[in-house]
CSV table of C-alpha atoms in Angstrom, one decimal:
chain,number,residue,atom,x,y,z
A,607,MET,CA,-5.7,28.8,-3.2
A,608,ALA,CA,-2.4,27.5,-1.8
A,609,GLY,CA,-4.2,24.8,0.2
A,610,TYR,CA,-6.2,23.8,-2.8
A,611,ASP,CA,-3.1,23.5,-5.0
A,612,ALA,CA,-1.3,21.4,-2.4
A,613,ARG,CA,-4.3,19.1,-2.0
A,614,MET,CA,-4.5,18.5,-5.8
A,615,ARG,CA,-0.8,17.5,-5.9
A,616,ARG,CA,-1.1,14.8,-3.3
A,617,ALA,CA,-2.1,11.1,-3.7
A,618,LEU,CA,-3.0,8.5,-1.1
A,619,VAL,CA,-1.6,5.0,-1.9
A,620,ILE,CA,-3.2,2.2,0.1
A,621,VAL,CA,-0.9,-0.8,0.2
A,622,ASP,CA,-2.2,-4.4,0.2
A,623,ILE,CA,-4.9,-4.3,2.8
A,624,GLN,CA,-6.1,-7.7,1.7
A,625,ASN,CA,-7.7,-10.6,3.6
A,626,ASP,CA,-4.6,-12.8,3.5
A,627,PHE,CA,-2.6,-10.0,5.2
A,628,CYS,CA,-5.1,-9.5,8.0
A,629,GLU,CA,-6.1,-11.7,11.0
A,630,GLY,CA,-7.3,-15.1,9.8
A,631,GLY,CA,-5.4,-14.8,6.5
A,632,SER,CA,-2.5,-17.1,5.3
A,633,LEU,CA,0.1,-14.4,5.9
A,634,ALA,CA,-1.5,-12.3,8.6
A,635,VAL,CA,-0.1,-9.1,10.1
A,636,GLN,CA,-1.2,-8.4,13.6
A,637,GLY,CA,-3.4,-5.3,13.6
A,638,GLY,CA,-4.2,-5.6,9.9
A,639,ALA,CA,-8.0,-5.4,10.4
A,640,ALA,CA,-7.6,-2.4,12.6
A,641,VAL,CA,-5.5,-0.7,10.0
A,642,ALA,CA,-8.2,-1.4,7.4
A,643,GLU,CA,-10.8,0.3,9.7
A,644,ARG,CA,-8.6,3.3,10.4
A,645,VAL,CA,-8.0,3.8,6.6
A,646,SER,CA,-11.7,3.7,5.9
A,647,GLU,CA,-12.4,6.3,8.6
A,648,TYR,CA,-9.6,8.5,7.3
A,649,LEU,CA,-11.0,8.3,3.8
A,650,ARG,CA,-14.4,9.4,5.1
A,651,ASP,CA,-12.8,12.5,6.6
A,652,HIS,CA,-9.9,13.2,4.2
A,653,GLY,CA,-10.6,11.5,0.9
A,654,ASP,CA,-11.4,14.7,-0.8
A,655,ASP,CA,-8.0,16.1,0.2
A,656,TYR,CA,-6.3,13.9,-2.5
A,657,ALA,CA,-5.9,14.2,-6.2
A,658,ALA,CA,-6.0,10.4,-6.4
A,659,VAL,CA,-6.7,7.5,-4.1
A,660,VAL,CA,-5.1,4.3,-5.3
A,661,ALA,CA,-5.0,0.8,-3.7
A,662,THR,CA,-2.3,-1.7,-4.5
A,663,ARG,CA,-2.8,-5.5,-4.2
A,664,ASP,CA,-0.9,-8.6,-4.4
A,665,TRP,CA,-2.5,-10.5,-7.3
A,666,HIS,CA,-0.5,-13.7,-7.7
A,667,ILE,CA,-1.1,-16.0,-10.6
A,668,ASP,CA,2.2,-17.9,-10.8
A,669,PRO,CA,4.8,-15.8,-9.1
A,670,ALA,CA,7.9,-17.8,-9.9
A,671,GLY,CA,9.7,-18.9,-6.8
A,672,HIS,CA,7.6,-16.7,-4.5
A,673,PHE,CA,5.6,-19.5,-2.8
A,674,ALA,CA,7.2,-22.4,-0.9
A,675,ALA,CA,6.0,-25.3,1.2
A,676,GLU,CA,8.7,-24.5,3.7
A,677,PRO,CA,9.1,-20.7,3.3
A,678,ASP,CA,12.0,-18.7,4.7
A,679,TYR,CA,9.9,-15.6,5.1
A,680,VAL,CA,12.6,-13.6,3.3
A,681,ASP,CA,12.4,-14.6,-0.3
A,682,THR,CA,9.7,-17.3,-0.1
A,683,TRP,CA,6.3,-17.3,1.5
A,684,PRO,CA,3.2,-19.4,2.1
A,685,HIS,CA,0.6,-19.2,-0.6
A,686,HIS,CA,-1.2,-15.8,-0.3
A,687,CYS,CA,-3.3,-13.4,-2.3
A,688,VAL,CA,-3.8,-15.8,-5.2
A,689,ALA,CA,-5.7,-14.0,-7.9
A,690,GLY,CA,-9.5,-14.4,-7.7
A,691,THR,CA,-9.5,-16.0,-4.3
A,692,PRO,CA,-11.1,-14.6,-1.1
A,693,GLY,CA,-7.7,-14.1,0.4
A,694,ALA,CA,-6.8,-11.6,-2.4
A,695,GLU,CA,-9.9,-9.5,-1.8
A,696,PHE,CA,-9.6,-6.2,0.0
A,697,HIS,CA,-10.5,-6.5,3.7
A,698,PRO,CA,-14.2,-5.8,4.5
A,699,ASN,CA,-13.2,-3.2,7.2
A,700,LEU,CA,-12.2,-0.9,4.3
A,701,ASP,CA,-16.0,-0.4,3.8
A,702,ALA,CA,-16.6,0.4,7.5
A,703,ALA,CA,-17.0,4.2,6.9
A,704,VAL,CA,-17.0,4.7,3.1
A,705,ASP,CA,-17.9,3.0,-0.1
A,706,PHE,CA,-14.3,1.9,-0.7
A,707,GLY,CA,-14.7,0.8,-4.3
A,708,ALA,CA,-16.4,4.0,-5.2
A,709,THR,CA,-13.7,6.1,-3.4
A,710,LEU,CA,-10.8,4.5,-5.3
A,711,ASP,CA,-9.5,6.1,-8.5
A,712,ALA,CA,-7.5,3.0,-9.4
A,713,VAL,CA,-6.4,-0.5,-8.3
A,714,VAL,CA,-2.8,-1.5,-9.1
A,715,SER,CA,-2.1,-5.2,-9.2
A,716,LYS,CA,1.4,-6.6,-8.7
A,717,GLY,CA,3.2,-9.9,-8.6
A,718,ASN,CA,1.2,-11.8,-11.3
A,719,TYR,CA,4.1,-13.8,-12.5
A,720,THR,CA,7.1,-12.5,-10.6
A,721,PRO,CA,7.6,-11.6,-6.9
A,722,ALA,CA,6.8,-8.0,-6.3
A,723,TYR,CA,6.6,-5.9,-3.2
A,724,SER,CA,6.3,-2.3,-4.4
A,725,GLY,CA,3.2,-0.9,-5.9
A,726,PHE,CA,5.4,0.7,-8.5
A,727,GLU,CA,6.1,-2.7,-9.8
A,728,GLY,CA,2.4,-3.2,-10.7
A,729,SER,CA,-0.1,-1.8,-13.1
A,730,THR,CA,-3.8,-1.2,-13.5
A,731,ASP,CA,-6.1,-3.5,-15.5
A,732,ALA,CA,-5.5,-1.1,-18.4
A,733,GLY,CA,-1.7,-1.6,-18.1
A,734,GLN,CA,-0.9,1.8,-16.6
A,735,THR,CA,1.9,1.9,-14.0
A,736,LEU,CA,1.5,3.6,-10.7
A,737,ALA,CA,4.1,6.2,-11.5
A,738,ASP,CA,2.5,7.1,-14.8
A,739,LEU,CA,-1.0,7.2,-13.2
A,740,LEU,CA,0.2,9.6,-10.5
A,741,ARG,CA,2.1,11.8,-13.0
A,742,GLN,CA,-0.9,12.0,-15.3
A,743,ARG,CA,-2.9,13.5,-12.4
A,744,GLY,CA,-0.1,16.0,-11.6
A,745,VAL,CA,0.8,14.4,-8.3
A,746,THR,CA,4.0,15.4,-6.7
A,747,ASP,CA,3.4,14.2,-3.1
A,748,VAL,CA,2.4,10.7,-2.0
A,749,ASP,CA,1.0,9.4,1.3
A,750,VAL,CA,1.6,5.7,1.9
A,751,VAL,CA,-0.5,3.6,4.3
A,752,GLY,CA,-1.3,-0.1,4.6
A,753,LEU,CA,0.5,-3.5,5.0
A,754,ALA,CA,3.1,-4.3,5.9
A,755,THR,CA,5.4,-1.5,7.2
A,756,ASP,CA,8.5,-3.6,6.9
A,757,HIS,CA,7.8,-5.1,3.5
A,758,CYS,CA,5.4,-3.7,0.9
A,759,ASP,CA,4.9,-0.3,2.6
A,760,ARG,CA,8.7,0.1,2.7
A,761,ALA,CA,9.2,-1.0,-0.9
A,762,THR,CA,6.4,1.3,-2.2
A,763,ALA,CA,7.6,4.3,-0.2
A,764,LEU,CA,11.3,3.8,-1.4
A,765,ASP,CA,10.2,3.4,-5.0
A,766,ALA,CA,8.1,6.5,-4.7
A,767,ARG,CA,11.2,8.5,-3.6
A,768,ARG,CA,13.2,6.9,-6.5
A,769,GLU,CA,10.5,8.1,-8.9
A,770,GLY,CA,10.9,11.7,-7.6
A,771,PHE,CA,7.8,12.0,-5.4
A,772,ASN,CA,7.8,13.6,-2.0
A,773,VAL,CA,6.7,10.8,0.4
A,774,ARG,CA,5.0,10.5,3.8
A,775,LEU,CA,4.4,7.3,5.6
A,776,LEU,CA,1.3,7.7,7.8
A,777,LEU,CA,2.4,5.3,10.5
A,778,PRO,CA,-1.0,5.2,12.5
A,779,MET,CA,-2.5,3.5,9.4
A,780,CYS,CA,0.3,0.9,8.9
A,781,ALA,CA,1.2,-2.3,10.7
A,782,GLY,CA,4.5,-4.2,10.6
A,783,VAL,CA,5.3,-7.9,10.8
A,784,ALA,CA,8.0,-7.7,13.6
A,785,PRO,CA,9.4,-4.8,15.7
A,786,ASP,CA,13.0,-5.3,14.6
A,787,THR,CA,12.3,-5.4,10.9
A,788,THR,CA,9.8,-2.6,11.2
A,789,ASP,CA,12.3,-0.3,13.0
A,790,ALA,CA,15.0,-1.1,10.3
A,791,ALA,CA,12.5,-0.3,7.6
A,792,LEU,CA,11.6,3.0,9.2
A,793,ASP,CA,15.3,3.9,9.5
A,794,GLN,CA,15.8,3.0,5.8
A,795,MET,CA,12.8,5.1,4.7
A,796,ARG,CA,13.9,8.1,6.7
A,797,ALA,CA,17.4,7.8,5.3
A,798,ALA,CA,15.8,7.9,1.8
A,799,GLY,CA,13.9,11.1,2.6
A,800,VAL,CA,10.5,9.6,3.5
A,801,GLU,CA,8.8,11.6,6.2
A,802,VAL,CA,7.4,9.2,8.8
A,803,VAL,CA,4.3,10.7,10.4
A,804,SER,CA,3.8,9.2,13.8
A,805,ALA,CA,0.5,11.0,14.7
A,806,LEU,CA,-2.3,12.4,12.7
A,807,ALA,CA,-4.0,15.6,13.5
């Protein structure tokens, strides 16, 4: 029963695997489409191991100051993941091995009217925050995957730690924007107590 109990305390949080963050999108991360496929395959084999499977998404309506014609790629960015557009949709590779929509327990949208990087800044359509959703399901441990390692994965993992969850970043199912910022983000996550898993069994 110990294995069962551990399984029922863990959630998988899939961060921002959307068309605009994958190849061909307005803010593409190299390897994003491959991450989408790996996550789909992982869900096929391990989806039942989780008490909850949640996907976060950028869902921008009018995110004050977040978009710029000449972005600095620190605080301002090209237009991306505008609510209701194809770029904001989940990447089709997420359906490569599973019915992704049916697998999800919830979708958390963030960044409607203010810049947001962490899934813990968003909420479901019903207005429930990610932290409340996870606690309602008795979750104590969170696995983070998705895009991008050095931005929204980092922010989500760090906020999960601040909320008191045990956190693992499953690195084979993540992709970063740049090596330097990715390495810095991984160091910051490790320092905050996030376990960075470099290889999956």
